[in-house]
Every structure is written in C-alpha cells, then in structure tokens.
Coordinates of C-alpha atoms in Angstrom, one line a residue:
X1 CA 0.0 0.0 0.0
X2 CA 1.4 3.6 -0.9
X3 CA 2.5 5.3 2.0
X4 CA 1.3 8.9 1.2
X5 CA 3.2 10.8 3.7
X6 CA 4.8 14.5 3.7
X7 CA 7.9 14.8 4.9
X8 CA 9.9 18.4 6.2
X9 CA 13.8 17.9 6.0
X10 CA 16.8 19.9 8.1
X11 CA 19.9 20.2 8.0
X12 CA 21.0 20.6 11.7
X13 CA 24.0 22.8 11.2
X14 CA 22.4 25.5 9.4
X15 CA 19.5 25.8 10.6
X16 CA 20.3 27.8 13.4
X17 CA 22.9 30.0 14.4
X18 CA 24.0 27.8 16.6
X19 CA 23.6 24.9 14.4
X20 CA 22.3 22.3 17.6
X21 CA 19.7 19.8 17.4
X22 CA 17.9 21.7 20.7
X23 CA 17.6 24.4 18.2
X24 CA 15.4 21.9 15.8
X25 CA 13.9 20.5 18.7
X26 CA 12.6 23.9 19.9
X27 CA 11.1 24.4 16.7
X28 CA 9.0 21.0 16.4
X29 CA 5.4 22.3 17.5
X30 CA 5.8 25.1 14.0
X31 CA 6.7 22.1 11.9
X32 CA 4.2 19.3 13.0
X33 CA 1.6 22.9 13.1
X34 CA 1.9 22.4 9.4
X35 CA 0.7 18.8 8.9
X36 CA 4.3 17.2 8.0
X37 CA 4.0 13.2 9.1
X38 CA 8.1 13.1 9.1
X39 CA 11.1 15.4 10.3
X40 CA 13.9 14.1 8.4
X41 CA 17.5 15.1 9.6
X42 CA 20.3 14.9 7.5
X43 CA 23.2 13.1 9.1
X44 CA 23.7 13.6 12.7
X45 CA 26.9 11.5 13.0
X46 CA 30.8 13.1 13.5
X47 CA 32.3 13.7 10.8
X48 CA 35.7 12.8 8.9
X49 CA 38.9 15.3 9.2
X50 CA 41.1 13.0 6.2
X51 CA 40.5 14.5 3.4
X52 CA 37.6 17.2 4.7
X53 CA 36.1 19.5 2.4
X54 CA 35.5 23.1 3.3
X55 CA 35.7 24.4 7.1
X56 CA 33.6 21.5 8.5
X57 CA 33.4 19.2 6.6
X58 CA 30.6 17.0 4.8
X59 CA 27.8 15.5 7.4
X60 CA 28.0 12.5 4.7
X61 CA 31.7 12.1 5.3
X62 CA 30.8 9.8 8.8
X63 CA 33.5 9.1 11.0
X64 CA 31.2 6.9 13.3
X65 CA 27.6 5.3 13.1
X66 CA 27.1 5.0 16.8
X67 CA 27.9 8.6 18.5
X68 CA 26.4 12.7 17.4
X69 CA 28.4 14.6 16.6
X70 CA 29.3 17.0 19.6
X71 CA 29.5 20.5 17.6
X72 CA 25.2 19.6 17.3
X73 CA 24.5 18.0 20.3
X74 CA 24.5 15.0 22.4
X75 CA 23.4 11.4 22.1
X76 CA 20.9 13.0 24.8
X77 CA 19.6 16.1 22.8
X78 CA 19.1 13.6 20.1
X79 CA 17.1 11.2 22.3
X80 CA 15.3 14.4 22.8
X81 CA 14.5 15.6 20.1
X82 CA 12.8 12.3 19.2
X83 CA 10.7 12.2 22.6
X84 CA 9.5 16.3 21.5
X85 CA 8.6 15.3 17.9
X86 CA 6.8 12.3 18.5
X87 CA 4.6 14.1 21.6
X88 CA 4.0 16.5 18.3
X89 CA 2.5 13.5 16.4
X90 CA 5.9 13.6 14.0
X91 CA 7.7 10.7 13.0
X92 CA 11.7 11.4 12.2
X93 CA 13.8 10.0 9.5
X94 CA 17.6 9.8 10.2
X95 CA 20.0 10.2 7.1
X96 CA 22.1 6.9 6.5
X97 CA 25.1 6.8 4.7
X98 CA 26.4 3.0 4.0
X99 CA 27.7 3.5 0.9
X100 CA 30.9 5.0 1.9
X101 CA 32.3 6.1 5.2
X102 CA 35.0 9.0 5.9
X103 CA 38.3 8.0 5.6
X104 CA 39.7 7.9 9.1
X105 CA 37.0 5.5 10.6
X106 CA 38.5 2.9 13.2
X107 CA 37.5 0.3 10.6
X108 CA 40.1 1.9 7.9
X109 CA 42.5 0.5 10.3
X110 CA 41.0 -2.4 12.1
X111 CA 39.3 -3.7 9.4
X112 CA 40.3 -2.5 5.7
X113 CA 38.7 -5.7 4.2
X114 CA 35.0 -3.7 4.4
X115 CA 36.5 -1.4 1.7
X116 CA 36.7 -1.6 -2.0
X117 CA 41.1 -1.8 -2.8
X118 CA 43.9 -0.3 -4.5
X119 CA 46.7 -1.3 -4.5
X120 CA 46.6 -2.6 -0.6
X121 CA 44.3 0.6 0.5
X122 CA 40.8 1.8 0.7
X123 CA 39.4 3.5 -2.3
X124 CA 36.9 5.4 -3.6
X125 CA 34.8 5.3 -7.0
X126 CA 34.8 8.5 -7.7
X127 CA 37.9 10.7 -7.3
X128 CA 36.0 13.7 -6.5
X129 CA 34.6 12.7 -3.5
X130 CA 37.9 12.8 -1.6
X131 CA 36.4 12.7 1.5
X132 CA 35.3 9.2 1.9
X133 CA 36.1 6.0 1.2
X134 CA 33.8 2.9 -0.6
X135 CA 32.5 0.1 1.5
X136 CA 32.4 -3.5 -0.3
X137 CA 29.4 -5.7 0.6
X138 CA 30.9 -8.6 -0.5
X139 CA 32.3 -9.0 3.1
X140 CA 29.5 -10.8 5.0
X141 CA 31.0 -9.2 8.2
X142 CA 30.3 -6.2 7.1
X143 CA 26.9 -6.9 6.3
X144 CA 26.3 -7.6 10.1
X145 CA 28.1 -4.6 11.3
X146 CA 26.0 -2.2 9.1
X147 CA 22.5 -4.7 9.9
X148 CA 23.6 -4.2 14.4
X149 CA 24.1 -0.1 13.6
X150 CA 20.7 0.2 11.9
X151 CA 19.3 -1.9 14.4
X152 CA 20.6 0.0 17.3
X153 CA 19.0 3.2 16.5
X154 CA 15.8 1.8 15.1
X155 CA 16.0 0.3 19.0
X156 CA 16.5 3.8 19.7
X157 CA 13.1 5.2 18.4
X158 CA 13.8 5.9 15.0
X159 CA 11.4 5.8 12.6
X160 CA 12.8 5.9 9.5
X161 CA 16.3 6.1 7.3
X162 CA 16.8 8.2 4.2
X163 CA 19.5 6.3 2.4
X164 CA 21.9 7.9 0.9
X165 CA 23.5 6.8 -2.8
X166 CA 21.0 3.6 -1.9
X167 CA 21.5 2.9 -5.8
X168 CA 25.7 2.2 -4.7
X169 CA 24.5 -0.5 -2.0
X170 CA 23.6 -3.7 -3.6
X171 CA 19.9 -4.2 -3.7
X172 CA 19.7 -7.4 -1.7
X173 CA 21.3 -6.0 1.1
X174 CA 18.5 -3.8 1.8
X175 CA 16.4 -6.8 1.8
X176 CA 18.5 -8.0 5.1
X177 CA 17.9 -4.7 6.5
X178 CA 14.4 -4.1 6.1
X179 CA 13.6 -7.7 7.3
X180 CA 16.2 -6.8 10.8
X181 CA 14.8 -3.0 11.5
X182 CA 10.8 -4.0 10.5
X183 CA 11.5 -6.9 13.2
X184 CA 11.8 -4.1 15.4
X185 CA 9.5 -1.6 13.9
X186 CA 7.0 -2.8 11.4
X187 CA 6.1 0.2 10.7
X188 CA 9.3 1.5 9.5
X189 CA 9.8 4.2 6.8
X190 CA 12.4 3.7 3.9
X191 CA 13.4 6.5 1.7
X192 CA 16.1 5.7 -1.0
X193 CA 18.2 8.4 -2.9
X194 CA 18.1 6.7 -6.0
X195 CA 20.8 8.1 -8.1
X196 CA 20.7 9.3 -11.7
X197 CA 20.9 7.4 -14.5
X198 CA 24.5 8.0 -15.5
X199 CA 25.8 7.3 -11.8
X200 CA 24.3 3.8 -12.2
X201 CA 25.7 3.0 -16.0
X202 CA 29.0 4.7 -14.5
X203 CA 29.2 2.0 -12.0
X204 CA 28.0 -1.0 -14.0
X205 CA 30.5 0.3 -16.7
X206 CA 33.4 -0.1 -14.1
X207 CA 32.4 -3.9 -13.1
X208 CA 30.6 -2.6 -9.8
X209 CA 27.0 -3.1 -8.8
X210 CA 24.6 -0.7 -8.5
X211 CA 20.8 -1.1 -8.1
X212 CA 18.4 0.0 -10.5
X213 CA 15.1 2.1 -9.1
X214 CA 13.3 -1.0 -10.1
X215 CA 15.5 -2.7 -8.0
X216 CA 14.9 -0.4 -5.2
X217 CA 11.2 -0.5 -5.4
X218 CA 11.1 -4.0 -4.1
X219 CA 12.2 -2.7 -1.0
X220 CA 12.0 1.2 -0.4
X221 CA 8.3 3.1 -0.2
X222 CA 9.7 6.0 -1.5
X223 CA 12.0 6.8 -4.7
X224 CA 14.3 10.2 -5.2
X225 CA 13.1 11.3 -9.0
X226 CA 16.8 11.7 -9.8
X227 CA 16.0 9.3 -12.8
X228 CA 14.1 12.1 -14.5
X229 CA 16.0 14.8 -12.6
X230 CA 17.2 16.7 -16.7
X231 CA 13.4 16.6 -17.1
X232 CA 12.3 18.0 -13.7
X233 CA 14.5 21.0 -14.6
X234 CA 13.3 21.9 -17.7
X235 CA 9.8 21.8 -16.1
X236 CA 11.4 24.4 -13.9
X237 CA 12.9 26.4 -16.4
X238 CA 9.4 26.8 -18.4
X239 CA 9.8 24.7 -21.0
X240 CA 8.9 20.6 -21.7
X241 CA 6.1 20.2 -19.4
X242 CA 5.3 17.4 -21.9
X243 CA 8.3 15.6 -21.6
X244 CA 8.3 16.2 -17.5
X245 CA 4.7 14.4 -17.4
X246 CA 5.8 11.7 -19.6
X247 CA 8.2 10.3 -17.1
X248 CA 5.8 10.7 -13.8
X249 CA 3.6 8.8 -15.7
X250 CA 6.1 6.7 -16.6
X251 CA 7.6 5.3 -13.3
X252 CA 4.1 5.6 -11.8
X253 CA 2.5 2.4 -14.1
X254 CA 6.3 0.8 -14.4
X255 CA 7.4 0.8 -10.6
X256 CA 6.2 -1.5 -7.4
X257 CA 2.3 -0.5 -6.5
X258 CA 3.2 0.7 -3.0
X259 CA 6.4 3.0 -4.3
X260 CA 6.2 6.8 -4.2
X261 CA 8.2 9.4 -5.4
X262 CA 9.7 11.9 -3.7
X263 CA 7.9 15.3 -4.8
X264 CA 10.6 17.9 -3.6
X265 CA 11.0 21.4 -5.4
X266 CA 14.5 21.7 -3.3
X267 CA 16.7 19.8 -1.0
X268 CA 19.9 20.1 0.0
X269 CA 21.6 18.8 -3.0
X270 CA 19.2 21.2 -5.6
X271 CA 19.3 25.1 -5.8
X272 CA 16.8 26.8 -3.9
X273 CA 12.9 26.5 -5.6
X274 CA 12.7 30.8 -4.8
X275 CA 16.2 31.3 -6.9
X276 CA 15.1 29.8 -9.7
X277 CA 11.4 30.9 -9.9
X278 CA 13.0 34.6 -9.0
X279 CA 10.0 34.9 -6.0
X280 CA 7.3 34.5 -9.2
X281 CA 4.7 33.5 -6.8
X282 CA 2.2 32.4 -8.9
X283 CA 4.7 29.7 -10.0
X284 CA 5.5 28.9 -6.8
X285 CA 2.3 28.6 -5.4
X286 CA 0.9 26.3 -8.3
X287 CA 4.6 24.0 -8.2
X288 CA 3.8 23.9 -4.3
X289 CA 0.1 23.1 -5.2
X290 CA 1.3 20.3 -7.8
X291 CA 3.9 18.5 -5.4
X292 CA 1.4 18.4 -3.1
X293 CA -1.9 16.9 -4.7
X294 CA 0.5 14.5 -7.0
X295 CA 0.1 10.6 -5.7
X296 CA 3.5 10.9 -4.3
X297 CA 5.3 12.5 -1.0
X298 CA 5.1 15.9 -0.3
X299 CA 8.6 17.4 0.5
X300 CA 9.9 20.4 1.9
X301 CA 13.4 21.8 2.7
X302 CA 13.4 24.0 5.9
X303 CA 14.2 27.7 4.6
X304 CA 11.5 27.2 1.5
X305 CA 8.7 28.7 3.4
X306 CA 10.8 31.8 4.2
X307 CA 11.6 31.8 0.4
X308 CA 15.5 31.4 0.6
X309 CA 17.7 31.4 -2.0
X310 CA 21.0 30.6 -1.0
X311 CA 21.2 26.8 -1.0
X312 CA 23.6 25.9 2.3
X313 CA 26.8 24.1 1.7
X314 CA 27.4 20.8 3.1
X315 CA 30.8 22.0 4.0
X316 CA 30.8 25.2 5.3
X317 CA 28.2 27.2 7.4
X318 CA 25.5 28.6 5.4
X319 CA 22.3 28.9 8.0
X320 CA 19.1 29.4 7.1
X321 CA 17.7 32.8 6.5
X322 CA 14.5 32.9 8.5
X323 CA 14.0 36.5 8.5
X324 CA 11.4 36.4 5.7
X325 CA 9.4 33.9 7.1
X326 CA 5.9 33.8 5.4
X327 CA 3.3 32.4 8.0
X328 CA 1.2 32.9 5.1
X329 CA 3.0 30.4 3.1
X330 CA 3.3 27.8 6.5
X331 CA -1.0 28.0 6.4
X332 CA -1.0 26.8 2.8
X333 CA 1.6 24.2 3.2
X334 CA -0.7 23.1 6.3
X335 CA -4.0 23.5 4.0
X336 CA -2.2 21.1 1.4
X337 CA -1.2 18.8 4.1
X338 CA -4.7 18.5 5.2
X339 CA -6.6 18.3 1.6
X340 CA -4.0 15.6 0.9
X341 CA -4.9 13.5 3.2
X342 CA -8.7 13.6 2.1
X343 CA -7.8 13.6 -1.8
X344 CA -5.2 10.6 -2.1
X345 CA -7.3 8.0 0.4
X346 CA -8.9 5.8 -2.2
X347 CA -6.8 6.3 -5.9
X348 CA -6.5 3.9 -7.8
X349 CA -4.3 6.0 -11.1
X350 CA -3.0 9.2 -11.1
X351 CA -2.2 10.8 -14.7
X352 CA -0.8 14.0 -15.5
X353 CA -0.7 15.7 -18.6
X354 CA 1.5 18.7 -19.4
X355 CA 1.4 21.3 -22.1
X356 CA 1.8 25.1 -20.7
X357 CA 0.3 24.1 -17.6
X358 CA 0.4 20.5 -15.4
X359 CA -2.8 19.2 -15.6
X360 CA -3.3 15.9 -13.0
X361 CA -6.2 13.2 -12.7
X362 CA -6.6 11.6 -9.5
X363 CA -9.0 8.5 -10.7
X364 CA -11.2 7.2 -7.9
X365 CA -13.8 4.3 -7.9
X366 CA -16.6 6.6 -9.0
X367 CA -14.7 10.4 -9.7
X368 CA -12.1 11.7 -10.4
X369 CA -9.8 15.1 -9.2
X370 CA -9.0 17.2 -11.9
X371 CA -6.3 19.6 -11.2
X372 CA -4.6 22.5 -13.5
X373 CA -1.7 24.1 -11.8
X374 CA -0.4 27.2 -13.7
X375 CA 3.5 26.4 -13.3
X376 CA 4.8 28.9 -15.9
X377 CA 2.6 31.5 -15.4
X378 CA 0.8 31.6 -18.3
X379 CA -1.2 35.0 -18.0
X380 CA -4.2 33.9 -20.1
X381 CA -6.5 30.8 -20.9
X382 CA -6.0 27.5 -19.8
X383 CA -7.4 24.7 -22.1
X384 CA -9.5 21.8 -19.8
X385 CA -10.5 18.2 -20.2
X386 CA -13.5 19.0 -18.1
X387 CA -17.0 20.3 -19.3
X388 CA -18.0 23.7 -19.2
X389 CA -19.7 24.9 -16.5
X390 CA -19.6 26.3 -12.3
X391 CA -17.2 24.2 -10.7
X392 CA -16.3 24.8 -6.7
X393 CA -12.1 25.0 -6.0
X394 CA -11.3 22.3 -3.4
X395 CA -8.4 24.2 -2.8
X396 CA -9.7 27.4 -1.8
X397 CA -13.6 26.7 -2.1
X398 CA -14.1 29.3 -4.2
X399 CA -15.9 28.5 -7.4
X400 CA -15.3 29.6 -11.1
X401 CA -16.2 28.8 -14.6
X402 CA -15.2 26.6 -17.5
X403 CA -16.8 28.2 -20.7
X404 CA -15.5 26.9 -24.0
X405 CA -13.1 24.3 -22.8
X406 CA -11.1 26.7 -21.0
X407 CA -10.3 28.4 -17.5
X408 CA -8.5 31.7 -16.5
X409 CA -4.7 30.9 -15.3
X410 CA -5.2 33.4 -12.6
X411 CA -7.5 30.9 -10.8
X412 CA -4.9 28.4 -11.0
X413 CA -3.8 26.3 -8.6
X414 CA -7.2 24.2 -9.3
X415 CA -8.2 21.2 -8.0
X416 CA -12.3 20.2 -8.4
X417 CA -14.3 16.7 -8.4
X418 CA -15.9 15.9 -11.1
X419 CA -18.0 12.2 -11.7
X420 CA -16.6 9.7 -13.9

C-alpha cells in the first residue's frame, strides 16, 4: 500500500545560528503545526577530518555510526528531540550513509577488508569525493556490522532512514535490512536516494554493482526522482512540461504498487525553488500546489517557506535565512497537508498531462480530481479536459467557470471533483 506521507527535512547545522539539534527541537510544534507526518534530519553523525572538504566538513563524510556529533548536540539532545517530535505526532527520519564512510573510521584500520582496494588501500569510485572511502558488501561481516548499527538506532526510536547513494548499496542488502529493522518496527519508513541514470551505467560500466530504481522498489516506499531529474528542470525552467509528465507517468505504471516518489521542489543537494522561480509566486504557489496533490510524497526543505535562495553548503556554514518567514506560506503548506490527506485516500491512477500548464487526474472508484496548476505563469487561458460549466475550487472553495473548454490561469492552482 502507498504510503502517502509528507515529509519536512533539516539540515542541523544551518539551521540555526548555533547549528544544535535543541535548536530543531525547539522548533517542532511550527513544523508538526503544518501537517508534515516526518522530520527528516540529515546526518547527525561526526564527521571525517582526512580529506575534509571546506571548514567542517561534509555530514556525509561519517566518521562513526554509533555517537552525534558533539558541535550539534548530544546522544541526549538527540534522544530528545525524538521524545518532542513524537509528543507532536511527527515521525523522524535519520539520514544513513552505508555506501561510503569517511576515511579515518577505526574500521580503515582495524578492518580495511570492508573497503573496496587499490593497491593494498581503501578507495573510492569517484575521485571527486575525496572525503570518503567505498564500503564493499561482498564481506558478509560487514553486512552484520552495518545490519547491528541500523538496528541500534531503530531500538533507539527511529522511525525511518533516508538512504543515501542507496542505488551504490547492492539491492539485496536492503532486503536484510528491512527484514532486521521491521522486526523491530514494522512500521518503518524507507526512503532511498536513488541516483541518476548515468551514476548507475558509471558503475555498471566499471564492473561494480549498482541497483536500478526497479530494483529499489522492491524494498524502499519512496523513490528520489533523480532518474528524471534533466526533465524536472526543464519543467522548472518553463519549457517541456510534456516531456516532465511523460516520465511521472512513466515510473508511476512501471514501478512496485506501494512505491512513491519523492515530490521535492528543493533539497539540500538542488538550488533553492525561490532562486530559480525569482520569488514568481504564482509559479510557486501552483509547483507547491502540484507536489502536493500528485500521488506521491510531499517534500519540503526548511528555509522554502521563508523563500530562501541561498542553497547551504554541506561544508561550510550557510544557516538558514528565516527572516522572511511567510506564515502565510506555513498555512497553505498546512492546507495542502490536510486536503491531501482527504484527496489521495482511495486512488487507484494518477495521470498528469502537461502542455503550458500541469494538468493531473486523480482517478477514484466513481470520480475523479482534476487539477490545473499554472506552473509557468501563463497569464491567459488555460485549455481543460472538463465540461463547461460552475465548478467549486477544493483548494480554496471558491468556485469559477469553464466556458468553451477553457479556465482563467489566474484561478490556478485548481483542484475540483468531477464524476466519472
């Protein structure tokens, strides 16, 4: 079954001026206030000093699965921090990173047979991330090192693990792991950053494994669209709507029932969604509207609603800019979180169509939600597949008028029921 969630991600060191999880966790009540079902932290772990990049280094660069690192917080705070959020009704996702480890671990020393070798060392498959060193999953020692650390903090009240580079891990380890943590939590969440294409053909190319989304699927309930990534940013950019809908509707019919994808308009590794629209918020309302009433997971990167466009570093402190906070902008995101709910129970397809606007069908047992969301700003008509007449806007409950086979952008974001 599709896990329909929404999910609100931080980055502990810049979020604050102080960069400490009590920071986050004093903040819990505004973000479970907006309707989110997860916190998800990036990685809370210490971090490498071999090979560092920048002033702090990388929070992926992990010098050691079991301990916090102590310029955030303690193991404490952290323990915290989950006790706050889940009194607030929010589930939290901790960022894994199994792929690769930083390169002055313990087990570089004590046990270099977990890495991938080069001539007698530790290596890593791409030269560009200096910073960390490859883990080889061909040691079934390993294997059970990594399966006790995601144990432990599943143990700890964890509810969920973003996976990073999950498409570098092979895919049947993640069947060993989701059999150990759901033994613990059945309920457990699994979010895999799976990669882009040409990261996957790069490894296959190189005689390494590397698991393919559909691969992925059998496991994880929710998919990064990094496979359609070029696409997503033209869609940004104004142009190839077409092409962008073609591939949601792609890996929507092609991929496991139960999988989502992840519906972000930033994160951490993307440019900020307010840099590239330029603050056009008409765009950004109706791209905000759209990843939210898609049949995937609703995603937002803490900053977005106080429209920031400087995207942090993950090696030097960048902190969020929360002096234009839009409270305005939290009470839609909550509104959306709310509808959603409502509007995804019960679908059995979702289509989308895309020509200068994203059009989306949410097909139910007896009706369907049609919704046209005005991403480019078209200033002018909007052609409908819906019959003319008074319609009421489940998004604002306003109503309006089709006449001719066509609706005024400036209505846009719409979303109305309509029988089938």
């Amino acid at each position: 079954m599709k896990r329909r969630v929404s999910i609100y991600q931080v980055f502990p060191r810049v979020y604050s001026k102080n960069g400490k999880l009590n920071d986050v966790t004093n903040d819990i009540k505004r973000i479970a206030d907006m309707g989110f079902d997860y916190l998800y932290l990036l990685p809370v772990h210490p971090i490498g000093k071999v090979g560092r990049k920048g002033d702090l280094g990388s929070p992926y660069a992990i010098a050691d699965y079991m301990e916090i690192n102590e310029e955030i917080g303690t193991l404490e705070d952290f323990k915290n921090l989950l006790h706050v959020a889940h009194e607030n009704g929010l589930k939290v996702i901790m960022d894994i990173v199994i792929n690769h480890t930083a390169n002055d671990t313990k087990w570089i020393d004590q046990h270099p047979e977990y890495y991938y070798q080069e001539n007698g060392k530790p290596f890593r498959k791409f030269a560009d991330w200096s910073d960390v060193s490859d883990l080889n999953y061909d040691n079934p020692d390993l294997r059970k090192e990594i399966i006790k650390m995601l144990e432990y903090w599943a143990k700890l009240g964890v509810d969920g693990y973003r996976c990073d580079v999950a498409s570098g891990v092979p895919a049947d380890f993640w069947h060993e792991a989701d059999k150990a943590v759901k033994a613990i939590n059945p309920d457990f969440y699994w979010l895999a950053e799976s990669t882009h294409l040409n990261f996957i053909s790069g490894n296959r190319r190189n005689g390494h494994k590397a698991a393919s989304d559909g691969e992925l699927a059998q496991v994880f309930d929710t998919l990064y669209p990094y496979s359609f990534d070029r696409e997503f940013k033209d869609a940004l950019s104004g142009k190839n709507l077409n092409v962008y809908a073609t591939m949601l509707n792609y890996t929507y019919t092609e991929l496991s029932t139960h999988v989502n994808e992840l519906m972000y308009l930033e994160n951490h590794d993307q440019p900020r969604i307010a840099e590239i629209l330029k603050d056009n918020r008409q765009r950004m309302s109706n791209w905000l509207a759209f990843s939210f009433i898609y049949d995937g997971v609703a995603f937002v990167y803490a900053g977005q609603e106080a429209y920031n466009h400087i995207q942090p570093t993950l090696f030097d402190k960048v902190e969020v800019d929360w002096s234009k906070l839009d409270h305005e902008y939290e009470k839609e995101i909550k509104h959306l979180n709310t509808l959603r709910k409502e509007i995804l129970d019960g679908v059995l397809d979702c289509e989308v169509k895309g020509d200068n606007a994203l059009k989306v069908s949410l097909y139910h047992k007896e009706y369907l939600n049609y919704g046209v969301f005005d991403v480019n700003d078209v200033k002018g008509d909007i052609e409908v597949e819906i019959e003319d007449g008074v319609y009421t806007n489940i998004l604002d409950g306003n109503t309006f008028k089709v006449s001719d086979g066509k609706i005024s952008s400036n209505l846009c974001p719409v979303l109305v029921k309509v029988p089938r």
